[in-house]
Amino acid sequence: MIGVRVDIDTVRDARMLPTTLELLESHGIRASFFVTTGLDETYRNFRHYLNPMKFMAGNTLRRYGFSMFSGLLTRKDVQSSKELNMILEHGHELGLHGYNHYEWMNHLDNKSREEISCWISKGCELFEKAFGYYPECFAAPGFKTNAVFPEVLDGFGFRYSSDFMGVKPFYPDLFGIKLRTRQVPVSLAIGEHNDHEALKLLREQVASGYAVFYFHPSFEPLFRKSLMENALCCISGAIPLGEQV
Ligand SMILES: [Zn+2]
């Protein structure tokens, strides 16, 4: 299985979609997009960066800086961005990236079965309202899961879910009982490596037969252009993950 996953975490990710869609099209790639639902609260990440030197360092400012400020100004639900309609118009796959990305990433740990179920239901409801169909696939925000999450997820009947990092698809096991929802892991967080290392890893994974890298429209296509060009070359012609499961 060779493919690419694109996460829409923020209103800014949605606004930057045209660049990503052009890039994918120029390589003949149809991707699997996952959009979060609910209010864009990325600006709340700011409290994690009270030390301005830490905030300015590395990728943090570039990845979240603009998103934090635009989220604060717009106070908008991510799934309501009109640019998102272009994903389906261009023949890509669109699934659900949870409900309230910020809350999910920061507060999932102590949530009960009922609370997680409530979040996923709410996400499905908002997704269906925005796009006119029930989501067929899921991806947990920030790869954040807890012990009860896989069992709760099973109740929703998604065709597949992408909640972990890994190098091959699998079915989670719960005390010896195999769950029904197939996991299609991300094998490479491409933006977290330098160009040389990222491309080396990607080529090795493609050669092994399983490569699913992921990126965000408001980051890699704008700030890591050459890496994106080369990475997409490695998987040209790829089709959505949902067409490969
Ligand atoms: Zn995300």
PDB file of C-alpha atoms and ligand atoms in Angstrom:
ATOM      1  CA  MET A   1       0.000   0.000   0.000  1.00  0.00           C
ATOM      2  CA  ILE A   2       1.473   3.316  -1.135  1.00  0.00           C
ATOM      3  CA  GLY A   3      -0.350   6.563  -0.424  1.00  0.00           C
ATOM      4  CA  VAL A   4      -0.404   9.975   1.174  1.00  0.00           C
ATOM      5  CA  ARG A   5      -2.524  11.391   3.960  1.00  0.00           C
ATOM      6  CA  VAL A   6      -3.272  15.115   4.258  1.00  0.00           C
ATOM      7  CA  ASP A   7      -4.579  16.461   7.580  1.00  0.00           C
ATOM      8  CA  ILE A   8      -6.730  19.575   7.821  1.00  0.00           C
ATOM      9  CA  ASP A   9      -6.303  20.667  11.454  1.00  0.00           C
ATOM     10  CA  THR A  10      -7.089  24.359  11.115  1.00  0.00           C
ATOM     11  CA  VAL A  11      -8.930  26.981   9.063  1.00  0.00           C
ATOM     12  CA  ARG A  12      -5.533  27.976   7.673  1.00  0.00           C
ATOM     13  CA  ASP A  13      -4.893  24.402   6.466  1.00  0.00           C
ATOM     14  CA  ALA A  14      -8.204  24.665   4.570  1.00  0.00           C
ATOM     15  CA  ARG A  15      -7.300  28.055   3.060  1.00  0.00           C
ATOM     16  CA  MET A  16      -3.952  26.767   1.823  1.00  0.00           C
ATOM     17  CA  LEU A  17      -5.571  23.794   0.040  1.00  0.00           C
ATOM     18  CA  PRO A  18      -5.196  25.081  -3.550  1.00  0.00           C
ATOM     19  CA  THR A  19      -1.371  24.764  -3.402  1.00  0.00           C
ATOM     20  CA  THR A  20      -1.629  21.192  -2.112  1.00  0.00           C
ATOM     21  CA  LEU A  21      -4.231  20.209  -4.711  1.00  0.00           C
ATOM     22  CA  GLU A  22      -2.075  21.588  -7.528  1.00  0.00           C
ATOM     23  CA  LEU A  23       0.977  19.701  -6.241  1.00  0.00           C
ATOM     24  CA  LEU A  24      -0.921  16.409  -6.005  1.00  0.00           C
ATOM     25  CA  GLU A  25      -2.425  16.870  -9.442  1.00  0.00           C
ATOM     26  CA  SER A  26       0.946  17.539 -11.035  1.00  0.00           C
ATOM     27  CA  HIS A  27       2.096  14.114  -9.775  1.00  0.00           C
ATOM     28  CA  GLY A  28      -1.104  12.301 -10.716  1.00  0.00           C
ATOM     29  CA  ILE A  29      -1.824  11.520  -7.075  1.00  0.00           C
ATOM     30  CA  ARG A  30      -5.202  11.159  -5.399  1.00  0.00           C
ATOM     31  CA  ALA A  31      -4.763  11.455  -1.618  1.00  0.00           C
ATOM     32  CA  SER A  32      -6.666  10.667   1.575  1.00  0.00           C
ATOM     33  CA  PHE A  33      -7.637  13.893   3.317  1.00  0.00           C
ATOM     34  CA  PHE A  34      -8.862  14.024   6.905  1.00  0.00           C
ATOM     35  CA  VAL A  35     -10.648  17.104   8.198  1.00  0.00           C
ATOM     36  CA  THR A  36     -11.232  17.922  11.846  1.00  0.00           C
ATOM     37  CA  THR A  37     -14.616  19.316  12.922  1.00  0.00           C
ATOM     38  CA  GLY A  38     -15.620  21.972  15.436  1.00  0.00           C
ATOM     39  CA  LEU A  39     -14.130  25.315  16.321  1.00  0.00           C
ATOM     40  CA  ASP A  40     -10.544  26.073  15.267  1.00  0.00           C
ATOM     41  CA  GLU A  41      -8.889  26.496  18.666  1.00  0.00           C
ATOM     42  CA  THR A  42      -5.285  26.266  17.531  1.00  0.00           C
ATOM     43  CA  TYR A  43      -4.562  29.587  19.226  1.00  0.00           C
ATOM     44  CA  ARG A  44      -4.847  27.778  22.577  1.00  0.00           C
ATOM     45  CA  ASN A  45      -1.544  26.053  21.742  1.00  0.00           C
ATOM     46  CA  PHE A  46       0.023  29.409  22.495  1.00  0.00           C
ATOM     47  CA  ARG A  47      -0.004  28.745  26.225  1.00  0.00           C
ATOM     48  CA  HIS A  48       2.416  25.866  25.641  1.00  0.00           C
ATOM     49  CA  TYR A  49       4.933  28.356  24.314  1.00  0.00           C
ATOM     50  CA  LEU A  50       5.188  30.898  27.071  1.00  0.00           C
ATOM     51  CA  ASN A  51       8.922  30.859  26.516  1.00  0.00           C
ATOM     52  CA  PRO A  52       9.200  32.983  23.352  1.00  0.00           C
ATOM     53  CA  MET A  53      12.631  31.581  22.456  1.00  0.00           C
ATOM     54  CA  LYS A  54      11.203  28.058  22.420  1.00  0.00           C
ATOM     55  CA  PHE A  55       8.279  29.253  20.339  1.00  0.00           C
ATOM     56  CA  MET A  56      10.460  30.987  17.765  1.00  0.00           C
ATOM     57  CA  ALA A  57      12.771  27.981  17.494  1.00  0.00           C
ATOM     58  CA  GLY A  58      12.347  25.127  15.055  1.00  0.00           C
ATOM     59  CA  ASN A  59       9.180  24.513  13.152  1.00  0.00           C
ATOM     60  CA  THR A  60       6.660  25.561  15.766  1.00  0.00           C
ATOM     61  CA  LEU A  61       6.134  29.123  14.610  1.00  0.00           C
ATOM     62  CA  ARG A  62       5.955  28.095  10.968  1.00  0.00           C
ATOM     63  CA  ARG A  63       3.611  25.174  11.629  1.00  0.00           C
ATOM     64  CA  TYR A  64       1.224  26.855  14.037  1.00  0.00           C
ATOM     65  CA  GLY A  65       2.058  30.554  14.098  1.00  0.00           C
ATOM     66  CA  PHE A  66      -0.287  31.824  11.410  1.00  0.00           C
ATOM     67  CA  SER A  67      -2.927  29.254  12.342  1.00  0.00           C
ATOM     68  CA  MET A  68      -2.964  30.390  15.953  1.00  0.00           C
ATOM     69  CA  PHE A  69      -3.556  33.983  15.037  1.00  0.00           C
ATOM     70  CA  SER A  70      -6.038  33.380  12.225  1.00  0.00           C
ATOM     71  CA  GLY A  71      -8.008  30.951  14.453  1.00  0.00           C
ATOM     72  CA  LEU A  72      -8.269  33.572  17.151  1.00  0.00           C
ATOM     73  CA  LEU A  73      -9.529  36.169  14.703  1.00  0.00           C
ATOM     74  CA  THR A  74     -12.019  34.039  12.766  1.00  0.00           C
ATOM     75  CA  ARG A  75     -13.536  31.811  15.497  1.00  0.00           C
ATOM     76  CA  LYS A  76     -14.741  29.486  12.794  1.00  0.00           C
ATOM     77  CA  ASP A  77     -15.557  25.764  12.538  1.00  0.00           C
ATOM     78  CA  VAL A  78     -12.847  24.074  10.452  1.00  0.00           C
ATOM     79  CA  GLN A  79     -15.328  21.984   8.423  1.00  0.00           C
ATOM     80  CA  SER A  80     -17.213  25.107   7.308  1.00  0.00           C
ATOM     81  CA  SER A  81     -14.342  26.355   5.102  1.00  0.00           C
ATOM     82  CA  LYS A  82     -15.609  26.449   1.514  1.00  0.00           C
ATOM     83  CA  GLU A  83     -12.202  25.412   0.089  1.00  0.00           C
ATOM     84  CA  LEU A  84     -12.811  21.892   1.441  1.00  0.00           C
ATOM     85  CA  ASN A  85     -15.308  21.153  -1.336  1.00  0.00           C
ATOM     86  CA  MET A  86     -12.377  21.153  -3.770  1.00  0.00           C
ATOM     87  CA  ILE A  87     -11.048  17.943  -2.171  1.00  0.00           C
ATOM     88  CA  LEU A  88     -13.963  15.857  -3.446  1.00  0.00           C
ATOM     89  CA  GLU A  89     -14.199  17.799  -6.726  1.00  0.00           C
ATOM     90  CA  HIS A  90     -10.608  16.717  -7.452  1.00  0.00           C
ATOM     91  CA  GLY A  91     -11.389  13.022  -6.816  1.00  0.00           C
ATOM     92  CA  HIS A  92      -9.607  12.670  -3.477  1.00  0.00           C
ATOM     93  CA  GLU A  93     -10.932  10.838  -0.435  1.00  0.00           C
ATOM     94  CA  LEU A  94     -12.224  12.825   2.564  1.00  0.00           C
ATOM     95  CA  GLY A  95     -12.573  11.353   6.051  1.00  0.00           C
ATOM     96  CA  LEU A  96     -13.032  12.584   9.614  1.00  0.00           C
ATOM     97  CA  HIS A  97     -10.108  13.836  11.732  1.00  0.00           C
ATOM     98  CA  GLY A  98     -12.002  13.762  15.045  1.00  0.00           C
ATOM     99  CA  TYR A  99     -13.840  16.519  16.813  1.00  0.00           C
ATOM    100  CA  ASN A 100     -12.158  19.596  18.260  1.00  0.00           C
ATOM    101  CA  HIS A 101      -8.521  18.883  17.393  1.00  0.00           C
ATOM    102  CA  TYR A 102      -7.142  20.869  20.333  1.00  0.00           C
ATOM    103  CA  GLU A 103      -9.319  19.219  23.014  1.00  0.00           C
ATOM    104  CA  TRP A 104      -8.708  15.763  21.566  1.00  0.00           C
ATOM    105  CA  MET A 105      -4.932  16.163  21.517  1.00  0.00           C
ATOM    106  CA  ASN A 106      -4.688  17.665  24.963  1.00  0.00           C
ATOM    107  CA  HIS A 107      -7.469  16.021  26.967  1.00  0.00           C
ATOM    108  CA  LEU A 108      -8.194  12.564  25.544  1.00  0.00           C
ATOM    109  CA  ASP A 109      -6.206  10.689  28.207  1.00  0.00           C
ATOM    110  CA  ASN A 110      -8.846  10.716  30.912  1.00  0.00           C
ATOM    111  CA  LYS A 111     -11.929  10.526  28.728  1.00  0.00           C
ATOM    112  CA  SER A 112     -14.404   7.680  29.280  1.00  0.00           C
ATOM    113  CA  ARG A 113     -15.969   5.451  26.617  1.00  0.00           C
ATOM    114  CA  GLU A 114     -19.106   7.615  26.658  1.00  0.00           C
ATOM    115  CA  GLU A 115     -17.196  10.866  26.278  1.00  0.00           C
ATOM    116  CA  ILE A 116     -15.085   9.576  23.380  1.00  0.00           C
ATOM    117  CA  SER A 117     -18.166   8.154  21.708  1.00  0.00           C
ATOM    118  CA  CYS A 118     -19.829  11.542  22.099  1.00  0.00           C
ATOM    119  CA  TRP A 119     -16.887  13.325  20.460  1.00  0.00           C
ATOM    120  CA  ILE A 120     -16.803  10.943  17.492  1.00  0.00           C
ATOM    121  CA  SER A 121     -20.610  11.168  17.076  1.00  0.00           C
ATOM    122  CA  LYS A 122     -20.475  14.935  17.141  1.00  0.00           C
ATOM    123  CA  GLY A 123     -17.663  14.873  14.570  1.00  0.00           C
ATOM    124  CA  CYS A 124     -19.676  12.576  12.274  1.00  0.00           C
ATOM    125  CA  GLU A 125     -22.729  14.801  12.616  1.00  0.00           C
ATOM    126  CA  LEU A 126     -20.845  18.003  11.720  1.00  0.00           C
ATOM    127  CA  PHE A 127     -19.033  16.222   8.884  1.00  0.00           C
ATOM    128  CA  GLU A 128     -22.299  14.941   7.402  1.00  0.00           C
ATOM    129  CA  LYS A 129     -23.872  18.395   7.669  1.00  0.00           C
ATOM    130  CA  ALA A 130     -20.921  19.966   5.830  1.00  0.00           C
ATOM    131  CA  PHE A 131     -20.338  17.368   3.095  1.00  0.00           C
ATOM    132  CA  GLY A 132     -23.649  15.521   2.738  1.00  0.00           C
ATOM    133  CA  TYR A 133     -22.423  12.020   3.601  1.00  0.00           C
ATOM    134  CA  TYR A 134     -21.363  10.007   6.652  1.00  0.00           C
ATOM    135  CA  PRO A 135     -17.553   9.708   6.908  1.00  0.00           C
ATOM    136  CA  GLU A 136     -16.181   6.317   5.847  1.00  0.00           C
ATOM    137  CA  CYS A 137     -12.762   6.648   7.448  1.00  0.00           C
ATOM    138  CA  PHE A 138     -11.257   8.197  10.562  1.00  0.00           C
ATOM    139  CA  ALA A 139      -7.938   9.533  11.878  1.00  0.00           C
ATOM    140  CA  ALA A 140      -7.442  10.478  15.549  1.00  0.00           C
ATOM    141  CA  PRO A 141      -6.086  14.038  16.004  1.00  0.00           C
ATOM    142  CA  GLY A 142      -2.374  14.005  16.809  1.00  0.00           C
ATOM    143  CA  PHE A 143      -2.305  10.155  16.814  1.00  0.00           C
ATOM    144  CA  LYS A 144      -3.734  10.504  20.300  1.00  0.00           C
ATOM    145  CA  THR A 145      -5.584   7.416  21.580  1.00  0.00           C
ATOM    146  CA  ASN A 146      -6.198   5.795  24.972  1.00  0.00           C
ATOM    147  CA  ALA A 147      -6.936   2.255  26.195  1.00  0.00           C
ATOM    148  CA  VAL A 148     -10.677   2.379  25.485  1.00  0.00           C
ATOM    149  CA  PHE A 149     -10.498   4.251  22.175  1.00  0.00           C
ATOM    150  CA  PRO A 150     -10.135   1.248  19.764  1.00  0.00           C
ATOM    151  CA  GLU A 151     -13.220  -0.455  21.207  1.00  0.00           C
ATOM    152  CA  VAL A 152     -15.293   2.745  21.012  1.00  0.00           C
ATOM    153  CA  LEU A 153     -14.134   3.313  17.443  1.00  0.00           C
ATOM    154  CA  ASP A 154     -15.331  -0.179  16.497  1.00  0.00           C
ATOM    155  CA  GLY A 155     -18.914   0.901  17.160  1.00  0.00           C
ATOM    156  CA  PHE A 156     -18.842   3.419  14.316  1.00  0.00           C
ATOM    157  CA  GLY A 157     -18.274   1.005  11.434  1.00  0.00           C
ATOM    158  CA  PHE A 158     -15.599   3.008   9.612  1.00  0.00           C
ATOM    159  CA  ARG A 159     -14.061   1.143   6.653  1.00  0.00           C
ATOM    160  CA  TYR A 160     -10.645   1.907   8.106  1.00  0.00           C
ATOM    161  CA  SER A 161      -8.950   4.181  10.593  1.00  0.00           C
ATOM    162  CA  SER A 162      -5.503   5.756  10.741  1.00  0.00           C
ATOM    163  CA  ASP A 163      -4.702   6.399  14.399  1.00  0.00           C
ATOM    164  CA  PHE A 164      -1.157   5.133  14.800  1.00  0.00           C
ATOM    165  CA  MET A 165       2.330   5.336  13.346  1.00  0.00           C
ATOM    166  CA  GLY A 166       3.526   2.023  11.911  1.00  0.00           C
ATOM    167  CA  VAL A 167       4.766   0.100   8.914  1.00  0.00           C
ATOM    168  CA  LYS A 168       1.851  -2.194   8.036  1.00  0.00           C
ATOM    169  CA  PRO A 169      -1.957  -2.375   8.388  1.00  0.00           C
ATOM    170  CA  PHE A 170      -3.362  -4.286  11.355  1.00  0.00           C
ATOM    171  CA  TYR A 171      -6.446  -5.019  13.427  1.00  0.00           C
ATOM    172  CA  PRO A 172      -6.094  -3.958  17.086  1.00  0.00           C
ATOM    173  CA  ASP A 173      -6.287  -6.730  19.610  1.00  0.00           C
ATOM    174  CA  LEU A 174      -8.273  -6.317  22.842  1.00  0.00           C
ATOM    175  CA  PHE A 175      -7.289  -8.971  25.391  1.00  0.00           C
ATOM    176  CA  GLY A 176      -7.118 -11.583  22.645  1.00  0.00           C
ATOM    177  CA  ILE A 177     -10.214 -10.407  20.781  1.00  0.00           C
ATOM    178  CA  LYS A 178      -9.512  -8.966  17.355  1.00  0.00           C
ATOM    179  CA  LEU A 179     -11.369  -5.707  16.697  1.00  0.00           C
ATOM    180  CA  ARG A 180     -13.151  -5.043  13.394  1.00  0.00           C
ATOM    181  CA  THR A 181     -11.778  -1.655  12.338  1.00  0.00           C
ATOM    182  CA  ARG A 182      -8.704  -2.030  10.181  1.00  0.00           C
ATOM    183  CA  GLN A 183      -5.853   0.309  11.086  1.00  0.00           C
ATOM    184  CA  VAL A 184      -3.891   1.898   8.230  1.00  0.00           C
ATOM    185  CA  PRO A 185      -0.943   3.555   9.999  1.00  0.00           C
ATOM    186  CA  VAL A 186       1.140   6.515   8.898  1.00  0.00           C
ATOM    187  CA  SER A 187       4.676   5.300   8.229  1.00  0.00           C
ATOM    188  CA  LEU A 188       6.379   8.690   7.996  1.00  0.00           C
ATOM    189  CA  ALA A 189       5.823  12.186   9.436  1.00  0.00           C
ATOM    190  CA  ILE A 190       7.741  13.702   6.575  1.00  0.00           C
ATOM    191  CA  GLY A 191       8.040  17.265   7.915  1.00  0.00           C
ATOM    192  CA  GLU A 192       9.801  16.095  11.066  1.00  0.00           C
ATOM    193  CA  HIS A 193      12.963  15.022   9.216  1.00  0.00           C
ATOM    194  CA  ASN A 194      15.531  16.849   7.135  1.00  0.00           C
ATOM    195  CA  ASP A 195      15.158  16.397   3.371  1.00  0.00           C
ATOM    196  CA  HIS A 196      17.872  13.779   2.994  1.00  0.00           C
ATOM    197  CA  GLU A 197      16.655  11.621   5.865  1.00  0.00           C
ATOM    198  CA  ALA A 198      12.967  11.953   4.910  1.00  0.00           C
ATOM    199  CA  LEU A 199      13.554  10.889   1.306  1.00  0.00           C
ATOM    200  CA  LYS A 200      15.830   8.017   2.328  1.00  0.00           C
ATOM    201  CA  LEU A 201      13.159   6.676   4.685  1.00  0.00           C
ATOM    202  CA  LEU A 202      10.403   7.167   2.121  1.00  0.00           C
ATOM    203  CA  ARG A 203      12.332   5.328  -0.624  1.00  0.00           C
ATOM    204  CA  GLU A 204      13.028   2.424   1.736  1.00  0.00           C
ATOM    205  CA  GLN A 205       9.351   2.239   2.680  1.00  0.00           C
ATOM    206  CA  VAL A 206       8.182   2.387  -0.948  1.00  0.00           C
ATOM    207  CA  ALA A 207      10.606  -0.457  -1.757  1.00  0.00           C
ATOM    208  CA  SER A 208       9.170  -2.485   1.144  1.00  0.00           C
ATOM    209  CA  GLY A 209       5.635  -2.099  -0.248  1.00  0.00           C
ATOM    210  CA  TYR A 210       4.158   0.032   2.538  1.00  0.00           C
ATOM    211  CA  ALA A 211       4.524   3.832   2.579  1.00  0.00           C
ATOM    212  CA  VAL A 212       1.955   6.302   3.885  1.00  0.00           C
ATOM    213  CA  PHE A 213       3.421   9.713   4.679  1.00  0.00           C
ATOM    214  CA  TYR A 214       1.420  12.620   5.960  1.00  0.00           C
ATOM    215  CA  PHE A 215       1.579  16.403   5.840  1.00  0.00           C
ATOM    216  CA  HIS A 216      -0.430  19.588   6.474  1.00  0.00           C
ATOM    217  CA  PRO A 217      -1.378  22.060   3.670  1.00  0.00           C
ATOM    218  CA  SER A 218      -0.296  25.076   5.733  1.00  0.00           C
ATOM    219  CA  PHE A 219       3.199  23.763   6.360  1.00  0.00           C
ATOM    220  CA  GLU A 220       5.164  21.373   4.110  1.00  0.00           C
ATOM    221  CA  PRO A 221       3.914  22.609   0.682  1.00  0.00           C
ATOM    222  CA  LEU A 222       4.765  26.198   1.668  1.00  0.00           C
ATOM    223  CA  PHE A 223       7.971  25.788   3.680  1.00  0.00           C
ATOM    224  CA  ARG A 224       9.432  22.467   2.427  1.00  0.00           C
ATOM    225  CA  LYS A 225       8.719  22.784  -1.285  1.00  0.00           C
ATOM    226  CA  SER A 226      11.623  20.780  -2.620  1.00  0.00           C
ATOM    227  CA  LEU A 227      11.037  17.949  -0.124  1.00  0.00           C
ATOM    228  CA  MET A 228       7.380  17.780  -1.160  1.00  0.00           C
ATOM    229  CA  GLU A 229       8.227  17.699  -4.874  1.00  0.00           C
ATOM    230  CA  ASN A 230      10.697  14.847  -4.368  1.00  0.00           C
ATOM    231  CA  ALA A 231       8.456  12.912  -1.986  1.00  0.00           C
ATOM    232  CA  LEU A 232       5.469  13.107  -4.328  1.00  0.00           C
ATOM    233  CA  CYS A 233       7.705  11.941  -7.194  1.00  0.00           C
ATOM    234  CA  CYS A 234       8.422   8.786  -5.170  1.00  0.00           C
ATOM    235  CA  ILE A 235       4.710   7.934  -4.993  1.00  0.00           C
ATOM    236  CA  SER A 236       3.423   9.368  -8.280  1.00  0.00           C
ATOM    237  CA  GLY A 237       0.124   7.837  -9.408  1.00  0.00           C
ATOM    238  CA  ALA A 238      -0.864   6.843  -5.854  1.00  0.00           C
ATOM    239  CA  ILE A 239      -4.565   6.403  -5.092  1.00  0.00           C
ATOM    240  CA  PRO A 240      -6.558   6.997  -1.853  1.00  0.00           C
ATOM    241  CA  LEU A 241      -5.968   4.578   1.035  1.00  0.00           C
ATOM    242  CA  GLY A 242      -9.675   3.726   1.035  1.00  0.00           C
ATOM    243  CA  GLU A 243      -9.345   2.295  -2.482  1.00  0.00           C
ATOM    244  CA  GLN A 244      -6.520   0.021  -1.305  1.00  0.00           C
ATOM    245  CA  VAL A 245      -8.092  -1.520   1.813  1.00  0.00           C
TER     246      VAL A 245
HETATM  247 ZN    ZN B   1      -4.171  16.717  13.002  1.00  0.00          ZN
END
